[in-house]
């Protein structure tokens, strides 16, 4: 009998080791390495150059029809997906517990089923009665969605294989699924990988759209092996704080569309509600100007979202080490902006505590926010407010140069639509649009001089 090679796999990061050890050398986790069945010496040495079937090769210039899409009935969900759910695709949705993943999918499943399409909702965490009760609370009790509570992949695929394939299958969640071909508890690397592979294989072969719900770790990444994100076609991340009303569905990976689109929702008593104008969530309605507050037109995909940036500068007299606290922005980028203000603009923050916040719990990654952040810091330090009808955007270089950013006209049009009359932007992009007056600045020092009234 051929001898089987022993293989040890880390259940946290998927690293393969030749022998068991207490700590994984790659991720540093303790007691996470488990032995798995490996290949035999015979199978490892078997020749794969013959005995297979020839595959068809096509050129890049071959005519290929666009994949058909099915609308979920939720415009913000369709936007994040790139236009709708593609038949035969596999989508992975991750997010913190209680953020609304199951609620959104139940709403989408109900709307698709109401159009006469077959929809199956498999829950591995809740009983079918619990899902039914949630549907009744959401006003979806009469939706023709087929429910089941199961964790065995074999049972699920056997059931789905009887009769015509459904248009949509929701698996909630993939970490609870179990394949009897693999040893190990549900949620381990081997189980998640094997279960996902079988479910995705069914989706590709039968043309069924498959949506998998994924757990997340304490640092926000999707639990299980990283290969899970490579196996699926689309990866969506649900963002937002449970203490805030809004939720953002962001595309991290999408083989059928762009990865820079977002869908914005608000959590209400009837479930998740679409937000057609996200800027209304992140802008504070001010009757008078406030020091340390600026408005920045962020760009998420093709959608501009106006957010308010708030800064607070507290002078210290005790000589204590000043604190830097950031919510919703990169702390390293804040340090860079502070350094440019000190070195190039003659301002001193060395004896001041600096607090920066993006209103509404929004998270910014757009480098165009540099100028709005710098203006908020200058306003807070000098206690001179900016006019409430001004928006700012631009990337700051270490030389104090304000560099142009992408899609400036789109940002300006959205700002003008929401009632802003002026914009402080890079001089290289100061063409402007109708309805908003544009002031271009070549360096950050020019903007600081104007704000402080320095000649």
Short mmCIF file of N, CA and C in Angstrom, two decimals, residues 242-383:
data_model
loop_
_atom_site.label_atom_id
_atom_site.label_comp_id
_atom_site.label_asym_id
_atom_site.label_seq_id
_atom_site.Cartn_x
_atom_site.Cartn_y
_atom_site.Cartn_z
N UNK A 242 -22.36 49.85 14.44
CA UNK A 242 -23.72 49.56 14.82
C UNK A 242 -24.37 50.70 15.57
N UNK A 243 -23.55 51.60 16.15
CA UNK A 243 -24.10 52.75 16.84
C UNK A 243 -24.55 53.83 15.87
N UNK A 244 -24.10 53.76 14.60
CA UNK A 244 -24.52 54.71 13.58
C UNK A 244 -25.62 54.10 12.74
N UNK A 245 -26.39 54.95 12.12
CA UNK A 245 -27.53 54.48 11.34
C UNK A 245 -27.11 53.94 9.98
N UNK A 246 -26.05 54.48 9.41
CA UNK A 246 -25.72 54.15 8.03
C UNK A 246 -24.93 52.85 7.93
N UNK A 247 -25.00 52.24 6.76
CA UNK A 247 -24.19 51.07 6.41
C UNK A 247 -23.66 51.28 4.99
N UNK A 248 -22.43 50.86 4.75
CA UNK A 248 -21.83 50.97 3.41
C UNK A 248 -21.46 49.57 2.93
N UNK A 249 -21.94 49.23 1.75
CA UNK A 249 -21.58 47.97 1.11
C UNK A 249 -20.55 48.28 0.04
N UNK A 250 -19.33 47.81 0.25
CA UNK A 250 -18.21 48.17 -0.61
C UNK A 250 -17.70 46.94 -1.35
N UNK A 251 -17.47 47.08 -2.66
CA UNK A 251 -16.93 45.99 -3.47
C UNK A 251 -15.41 45.98 -3.34
N UNK A 252 -14.86 44.86 -2.84
CA UNK A 252 -13.41 44.70 -2.72
C UNK A 252 -12.84 44.00 -3.94
N UNK A 253 -13.62 43.08 -4.48
CA UNK A 253 -13.22 42.34 -5.68
C UNK A 253 -14.47 42.11 -6.51
N UNK A 254 -14.36 42.28 -7.82
CA UNK A 254 -15.52 42.06 -8.69
C UNK A 254 -15.03 41.72 -10.08
N UNK A 255 -15.24 40.47 -10.48
CA UNK A 255 -14.84 40.05 -11.82
C UNK A 255 -15.82 40.51 -12.89
N UNK A 256 -16.97 41.02 -12.49
CA UNK A 256 -17.99 41.44 -13.46
C UNK A 256 -18.26 42.94 -13.39
N UNK A 257 -17.41 43.69 -12.72
CA UNK A 257 -17.63 45.13 -12.59
C UNK A 257 -16.47 45.78 -11.87
N UNK A 258 -16.63 47.07 -11.55
CA UNK A 258 -15.58 47.82 -10.89
C UNK A 258 -15.54 47.52 -9.39
N UNK A 259 -14.41 47.82 -8.79
CA UNK A 259 -14.23 47.61 -7.36
C UNK A 259 -14.23 48.93 -6.59
N UNK A 260 -14.72 49.98 -7.21
CA UNK A 260 -14.72 51.28 -6.54
C UNK A 260 -16.13 51.81 -6.31
N UNK A 261 -17.13 50.95 -6.46
CA UNK A 261 -18.50 51.37 -6.22
C UNK A 261 -18.93 51.00 -4.81
N UNK A 262 -19.85 51.78 -4.26
CA UNK A 262 -20.40 51.49 -2.94
C UNK A 262 -21.91 51.61 -2.99
N UNK A 263 -22.56 50.91 -2.08
CA UNK A 263 -23.99 51.08 -1.85
C UNK A 263 -24.17 51.58 -0.43
N UNK A 264 -25.04 52.55 -0.25
CA UNK A 264 -25.25 53.16 1.06
C UNK A 264 -26.65 52.84 1.54
N UNK A 265 -26.74 52.39 2.78
CA UNK A 265 -28.02 52.01 3.38
C UNK A 265 -28.15 52.65 4.75
N UNK A 266 -29.37 52.76 5.21
CA UNK A 266 -29.66 53.23 6.56
C UNK A 266 -30.48 52.15 7.26
N UNK A 267 -30.10 51.81 8.49
CA UNK A 267 -30.82 50.80 9.24
C UNK A 267 -32.03 51.43 9.92
N UNK A 268 -33.20 50.95 9.56
CA UNK A 268 -34.46 51.41 10.14
C UNK A 268 -35.19 50.21 10.70
N UNK A 269 -36.36 50.45 11.29
CA UNK A 269 -37.12 49.35 11.91
C UNK A 269 -37.60 48.33 10.89
N UNK A 270 -37.76 48.75 9.63
CA UNK A 270 -38.21 47.82 8.58
C UNK A 270 -37.05 47.15 7.86
N UNK A 271 -35.84 47.28 8.38
CA UNK A 271 -34.68 46.67 7.74
C UNK A 271 -33.74 47.72 7.19
N UNK A 272 -33.04 47.38 6.12
CA UNK A 272 -32.10 48.30 5.50
C UNK A 272 -32.80 49.10 4.41
N UNK A 273 -32.64 50.40 4.47
CA UNK A 273 -33.29 51.30 3.54
C UNK A 273 -32.24 51.96 2.67
N UNK A 274 -32.50 52.08 1.39
CA UNK A 274 -31.54 52.70 0.48
C UNK A 274 -31.42 54.19 0.77
N UNK A 275 -30.22 54.70 0.58
CA UNK A 275 -29.95 56.13 0.75
C UNK A 275 -29.56 56.68 -0.62
N UNK A 276 -30.49 57.41 -1.24
CA UNK A 276 -30.22 57.93 -2.58
C UNK A 276 -29.22 59.08 -2.54
N UNK A 277 -29.21 59.85 -1.44
CA UNK A 277 -28.29 60.98 -1.31
C UNK A 277 -27.43 60.77 -0.07
N UNK A 278 -26.31 60.06 -0.20
CA UNK A 278 -25.48 59.75 0.98
C UNK A 278 -24.92 60.98 1.67
N UNK A 279 -24.76 62.09 0.94
CA UNK A 279 -24.18 63.28 1.56
C UNK A 279 -25.04 63.79 2.71
N UNK A 280 -26.33 63.50 2.66
CA UNK A 280 -27.21 63.95 3.74
C UNK A 280 -26.87 63.26 5.06
N UNK A 281 -26.24 62.09 4.99
CA UNK A 281 -25.89 61.37 6.22
C UNK A 281 -24.64 61.92 6.86
N UNK A 282 -23.72 62.45 6.06
CA UNK A 282 -22.40 62.79 6.57
C UNK A 282 -22.15 64.29 6.67
N UNK A 283 -23.15 65.11 6.34
CA UNK A 283 -23.00 66.54 6.46
C UNK A 283 -23.81 67.05 7.64
N UNK A 284 -23.20 67.92 8.44
CA UNK A 284 -23.90 68.54 9.57
C UNK A 284 -24.56 69.83 9.09
N UNK A 285 -25.82 69.98 9.42
CA UNK A 285 -26.53 71.20 9.04
C UNK A 285 -26.18 72.30 10.04
N UNK A 286 -25.38 73.26 9.58
CA UNK A 286 -24.92 74.32 10.47
C UNK A 286 -25.61 75.63 10.11
N UNK A 287 -26.15 76.29 11.13
CA UNK A 287 -26.74 77.62 10.92
C UNK A 287 -25.68 78.71 10.93
N UNK A 288 -24.53 78.43 11.52
CA UNK A 288 -23.44 79.39 11.57
C UNK A 288 -22.12 78.66 11.37
N UNK A 289 -21.11 79.42 10.97
CA UNK A 289 -19.81 78.82 10.71
C UNK A 289 -19.16 78.33 12.00
N UNK A 290 -18.38 77.26 11.88
CA UNK A 290 -17.74 76.63 13.03
C UNK A 290 -16.26 76.50 12.73
N UNK A 291 -15.41 76.79 13.72
CA UNK A 291 -13.97 76.63 13.51
C UNK A 291 -13.61 75.15 13.46
N UNK A 292 -12.64 74.83 12.62
CA UNK A 292 -12.15 73.46 12.52
C UNK A 292 -13.03 72.53 11.72
N UNK A 293 -13.98 73.05 10.95
CA UNK A 293 -14.88 72.20 10.17
C UNK A 293 -14.78 72.56 8.70
N UNK A 294 -14.56 71.57 7.86
CA UNK A 294 -14.53 71.76 6.41
C UNK A 294 -15.35 70.67 5.75
N UNK A 295 -15.70 70.89 4.49
CA UNK A 295 -16.49 69.92 3.73
C UNK A 295 -15.65 69.43 2.57
N UNK A 296 -15.59 68.11 2.42
CA UNK A 296 -14.76 67.48 1.39
C UNK A 296 -15.63 66.60 0.50
N UNK A 297 -15.62 66.81 -0.83
CA UNK A 297 -16.36 65.94 -1.75
C UNK A 297 -15.56 64.68 -2.08
N UNK A 298 -15.80 63.63 -1.31
CA UNK A 298 -15.12 62.36 -1.57
C UNK A 298 -15.72 61.69 -2.79
N UNK A 299 -14.97 60.79 -3.39
CA UNK A 299 -15.45 60.09 -4.58
C UNK A 299 -15.36 58.60 -4.33
N UNK A 300 -16.50 57.93 -4.38
CA UNK A 300 -16.58 56.47 -4.25
C UNK A 300 -17.08 55.91 -5.56
N UNK A 301 -16.14 55.44 -6.39
CA UNK A 301 -16.54 54.96 -7.71
C UNK A 301 -16.97 56.12 -8.58
N UNK A 302 -18.21 56.08 -9.03
CA UNK A 302 -18.77 57.17 -9.84
C UNK A 302 -19.64 58.08 -9.01
N UNK A 303 -19.67 57.91 -7.70
CA UNK A 303 -20.58 58.66 -6.84
C UNK A 303 -19.81 59.61 -5.92
N UNK A 304 -20.02 60.92 -6.03
CA UNK A 304 -19.44 61.84 -5.06
C UNK A 304 -20.25 61.83 -3.76
N UNK A 305 -19.55 61.83 -2.65
CA UNK A 305 -20.19 61.86 -1.34
C UNK A 305 -19.54 62.98 -0.54
N UNK A 306 -20.33 63.98 -0.14
CA UNK A 306 -19.79 65.09 0.62
C UNK A 306 -19.78 64.74 2.10
N UNK A 307 -18.60 64.86 2.71
CA UNK A 307 -18.45 64.54 4.13
C UNK A 307 -17.83 65.74 4.85
N UNK A 308 -18.12 65.82 6.13
CA UNK A 308 -17.57 66.91 6.93
C UNK A 308 -16.37 66.42 7.71
N UNK A 309 -15.28 67.17 7.66
CA UNK A 309 -14.06 66.87 8.41
C UNK A 309 -13.96 67.85 9.56
N UNK A 310 -13.81 67.32 10.75
CA UNK A 310 -13.78 68.14 11.96
C UNK A 310 -12.40 68.01 12.62
N UNK A 311 -11.83 69.15 13.01
CA UNK A 311 -10.53 69.17 13.68
C UNK A 311 -10.64 69.98 14.96
N UNK A 312 -9.92 69.53 15.97
CA UNK A 312 -9.86 70.23 17.25
C UNK A 312 -8.40 70.30 17.69
N UNK A 313 -7.92 71.51 17.98
CA UNK A 313 -6.54 71.71 18.41
C UNK A 313 -6.57 72.29 19.82
N UNK A 314 -5.93 71.58 20.75
CA UNK A 314 -5.92 71.99 22.16
C UNK A 314 -4.48 72.31 22.55
N UNK A 315 -4.26 73.54 22.98
CA UNK A 315 -2.91 73.96 23.40
C UNK A 315 -2.61 73.44 24.80
N UNK A 316 -1.41 72.92 24.98
CA UNK A 316 -0.97 72.40 26.26
C UNK A 316 0.01 73.36 26.91
N UNK A 317 -0.16 73.58 28.19
CA UNK A 317 0.75 74.47 28.90
C UNK A 317 1.62 73.72 29.90
N UNK A 318 1.34 72.45 30.11
CA UNK A 318 2.07 71.69 31.11
C UNK A 318 3.34 71.05 30.56
N UNK A 319 3.54 71.11 29.27
CA UNK A 319 4.71 70.48 28.68
C UNK A 319 4.54 68.99 28.45
N UNK A 320 3.33 68.48 28.59
CA UNK A 320 3.08 67.06 28.38
C UNK A 320 3.19 66.73 26.90
N UNK A 321 3.39 65.45 26.62
CA UNK A 321 3.49 64.99 25.23
C UNK A 321 2.14 65.15 24.55
N UNK A 322 2.06 65.89 23.45
CA UNK A 322 0.75 66.11 22.80
C UNK A 322 0.24 64.82 22.17
N UNK A 323 -1.07 64.69 22.15
CA UNK A 323 -1.71 63.49 21.63
C UNK A 323 -2.25 63.76 20.23
N UNK A 324 -2.22 62.73 19.40
CA UNK A 324 -2.78 62.80 18.06
C UNK A 324 -3.82 61.68 17.94
N UNK A 325 -5.09 62.03 17.77
CA UNK A 325 -6.17 61.05 17.67
C UNK A 325 -6.92 61.26 16.36
N UNK A 326 -7.12 60.18 15.63
CA UNK A 326 -7.77 60.25 14.32
C UNK A 326 -8.89 59.22 14.26
N UNK A 327 -10.04 59.63 13.76
CA UNK A 327 -11.18 58.73 13.55
C UNK A 327 -11.64 58.89 12.10
N UNK A 328 -11.53 57.83 11.31
CA UNK A 328 -12.01 57.86 9.93
C UNK A 328 -10.98 58.24 8.89
N UNK A 329 -9.72 58.42 9.30
CA UNK A 329 -8.67 58.79 8.34
C UNK A 329 -7.38 58.13 8.75
N UNK A 330 -6.38 58.16 7.87
CA UNK A 330 -5.10 57.52 8.13
C UNK A 330 -4.26 58.40 9.06
N UNK A 331 -3.86 57.84 10.20
CA UNK A 331 -3.06 58.62 11.15
C UNK A 331 -1.70 58.99 10.58
N UNK A 332 -1.11 58.14 9.74
CA UNK A 332 0.16 58.47 9.11
C UNK A 332 0.05 59.66 8.17
N UNK A 333 -1.08 59.76 7.48
CA UNK A 333 -1.27 60.89 6.57
C UNK A 333 -1.48 62.18 7.35
N UNK A 334 -2.15 62.08 8.53
CA UNK A 334 -2.29 63.26 9.38
C UNK A 334 -0.92 63.76 9.83
N UNK A 335 -0.04 62.85 10.21
CA UNK A 335 1.31 63.25 10.62
C UNK A 335 2.04 63.96 9.48
N UNK A 336 1.84 63.50 8.25
CA UNK A 336 2.48 64.14 7.10
C UNK A 336 1.94 65.54 6.89
N UNK A 337 0.62 65.72 6.97
CA UNK A 337 0.03 67.05 6.78
C UNK A 337 0.51 68.01 7.87
N UNK A 338 0.57 67.53 9.12
CA UNK A 338 1.07 68.38 10.21
C UNK A 338 2.53 68.78 9.97
N UNK A 339 3.33 67.85 9.47
CA UNK A 339 4.73 68.16 9.19
C UNK A 339 4.86 69.22 8.09
N UNK A 340 4.04 69.13 7.04
CA UNK A 340 4.09 70.12 5.97
C UNK A 340 3.65 71.49 6.48
N UNK A 341 2.62 71.52 7.34
CA UNK A 341 2.16 72.79 7.90
C UNK A 341 3.24 73.44 8.76
N UNK A 342 4.00 72.63 9.47
CA UNK A 342 5.07 73.18 10.32
C UNK A 342 6.28 73.61 9.50
N UNK A 343 6.70 72.74 8.59
CA UNK A 343 7.95 73.00 7.87
C UNK A 343 7.78 74.01 6.74
N UNK A 344 6.64 74.03 6.07
CA UNK A 344 6.47 74.86 4.88
C UNK A 344 5.59 76.09 5.10
N UNK A 345 4.75 76.06 6.15
CA UNK A 345 3.78 77.14 6.32
C UNK A 345 3.99 77.95 7.59
N UNK A 346 4.98 77.59 8.40
CA UNK A 346 5.29 78.37 9.57
C UNK A 346 4.33 78.24 10.73
N UNK A 347 3.57 77.15 10.79
CA UNK A 347 2.64 76.92 11.90
C UNK A 347 3.23 75.89 12.84
N UNK A 348 2.93 76.01 14.14
CA UNK A 348 3.49 75.11 15.13
C UNK A 348 2.37 74.33 15.82
N UNK A 349 2.45 73.00 15.71
CA UNK A 349 1.51 72.13 16.41
C UNK A 349 2.24 71.29 17.46
N UNK A 350 3.50 71.59 17.73
CA UNK A 350 4.31 70.74 18.61
C UNK A 350 3.83 70.77 20.05
N UNK A 351 3.17 71.84 20.47
CA UNK A 351 2.68 71.93 21.85
C UNK A 351 1.16 71.81 21.91
N UNK A 352 0.57 71.22 20.88
CA UNK A 352 -0.89 71.13 20.79
C UNK A 352 -1.32 69.68 20.61
N UNK A 353 -2.40 69.34 21.26
CA UNK A 353 -3.06 68.07 20.98
C UNK A 353 -3.96 68.26 19.75
N UNK A 354 -3.96 67.27 18.88
CA UNK A 354 -4.71 67.36 17.63
C UNK A 354 -5.70 66.20 17.57
N UNK A 355 -6.98 66.52 17.35
CA UNK A 355 -8.03 65.52 17.20
C UNK A 355 -8.69 65.74 15.84
N UNK A 356 -8.80 64.66 15.07
CA UNK A 356 -9.41 64.75 13.74
C UNK A 356 -10.50 63.70 13.63
N UNK A 357 -11.65 64.10 13.09
CA UNK A 357 -12.79 63.20 12.99
C UNK A 357 -13.50 63.42 11.66
N UNK A 358 -13.90 62.32 11.03
CA UNK A 358 -14.76 62.37 9.85
C UNK A 358 -16.18 62.12 10.32
N UNK A 359 -17.06 63.08 10.13
CA UNK A 359 -18.40 63.03 10.71
C UNK A 359 -19.19 61.84 10.18
N UNK A 360 -20.03 61.28 11.06
CA UNK A 360 -20.91 60.19 10.67
C UNK A 360 -20.26 58.83 10.68
N UNK A 361 -19.01 58.72 11.14
CA UNK A 361 -18.34 57.43 11.14
C UNK A 361 -17.82 57.00 9.79
N UNK A 362 -17.78 57.90 8.83
CA UNK A 362 -17.30 57.59 7.48
C UNK A 362 -15.79 57.37 7.51
N UNK A 363 -15.30 56.45 6.67
CA UNK A 363 -13.86 56.17 6.57
C UNK A 363 -13.35 56.67 5.23
N UNK A 364 -12.36 57.55 5.27
CA UNK A 364 -11.80 58.14 4.06
C UNK A 364 -10.48 57.48 3.70
N UNK A 365 -10.31 57.18 2.43
CA UNK A 365 -9.03 56.69 1.92
C UNK A 365 -8.57 57.51 0.72
N UNK A 366 -9.36 58.50 0.32
CA UNK A 366 -9.07 59.33 -0.84
C UNK A 366 -7.96 60.33 -0.49
N UNK A 367 -6.82 60.33 -1.21
CA UNK A 367 -5.76 61.32 -0.92
C UNK A 367 -6.19 62.74 -1.20
N UNK A 368 -7.28 62.94 -1.92
CA UNK A 368 -7.75 64.29 -2.20
C UNK A 368 -8.25 64.99 -0.94
N UNK A 369 -8.38 64.26 0.17
CA UNK A 369 -8.85 64.86 1.41
C UNK A 369 -7.75 65.66 2.11
N UNK A 370 -6.53 65.63 1.62
CA UNK A 370 -5.42 66.32 2.28
C UNK A 370 -5.71 67.80 2.49
N UNK A 371 -6.20 68.47 1.46
CA UNK A 371 -6.41 69.91 1.54
C UNK A 371 -7.50 70.27 2.54
N UNK A 372 -8.58 69.49 2.55
CA UNK A 372 -9.67 69.74 3.49
C UNK A 372 -9.20 69.52 4.93
N UNK A 373 -8.37 68.49 5.15
CA UNK A 373 -7.84 68.23 6.48
C UNK A 373 -6.91 69.37 6.92
N UNK A 374 -6.03 69.81 6.02
CA UNK A 374 -5.11 70.90 6.36
C UNK A 374 -5.88 72.17 6.69
N UNK A 375 -6.92 72.48 5.92
CA UNK A 375 -7.70 73.69 6.19
C UNK A 375 -8.43 73.59 7.52
N UNK A 376 -8.93 72.39 7.86
CA UNK A 376 -9.59 72.21 9.15
C UNK A 376 -8.61 72.40 10.30
N UNK A 377 -7.39 71.92 10.14
CA UNK A 377 -6.38 72.09 11.18
C UNK A 377 -5.98 73.55 11.35
N UNK A 378 -5.80 74.25 10.25
CA UNK A 378 -5.45 75.68 10.32
C UNK A 378 -6.59 76.47 10.95
N UNK A 379 -7.82 76.15 10.58
CA UNK A 379 -8.98 76.84 11.15
C UNK A 379 -9.08 76.61 12.64
N UNK A 380 -8.83 75.36 13.08
CA UNK A 380 -8.91 75.06 14.51
C UNK A 380 -7.78 75.72 15.29
N UNK A 381 -6.59 75.79 14.70
CA UNK A 381 -5.46 76.40 15.39
C UNK A 381 -5.62 77.91 15.53
N UNK A 382 -6.10 78.55 14.45
CA UNK A 382 -6.22 80.01 14.44
C UNK A 382 -7.57 80.49 14.96
N UNK A 383 -8.51 79.53 15.15
CA UNK A 383 -9.88 79.86 15.57
C UNK A 383 -10.55 80.82 14.60
#
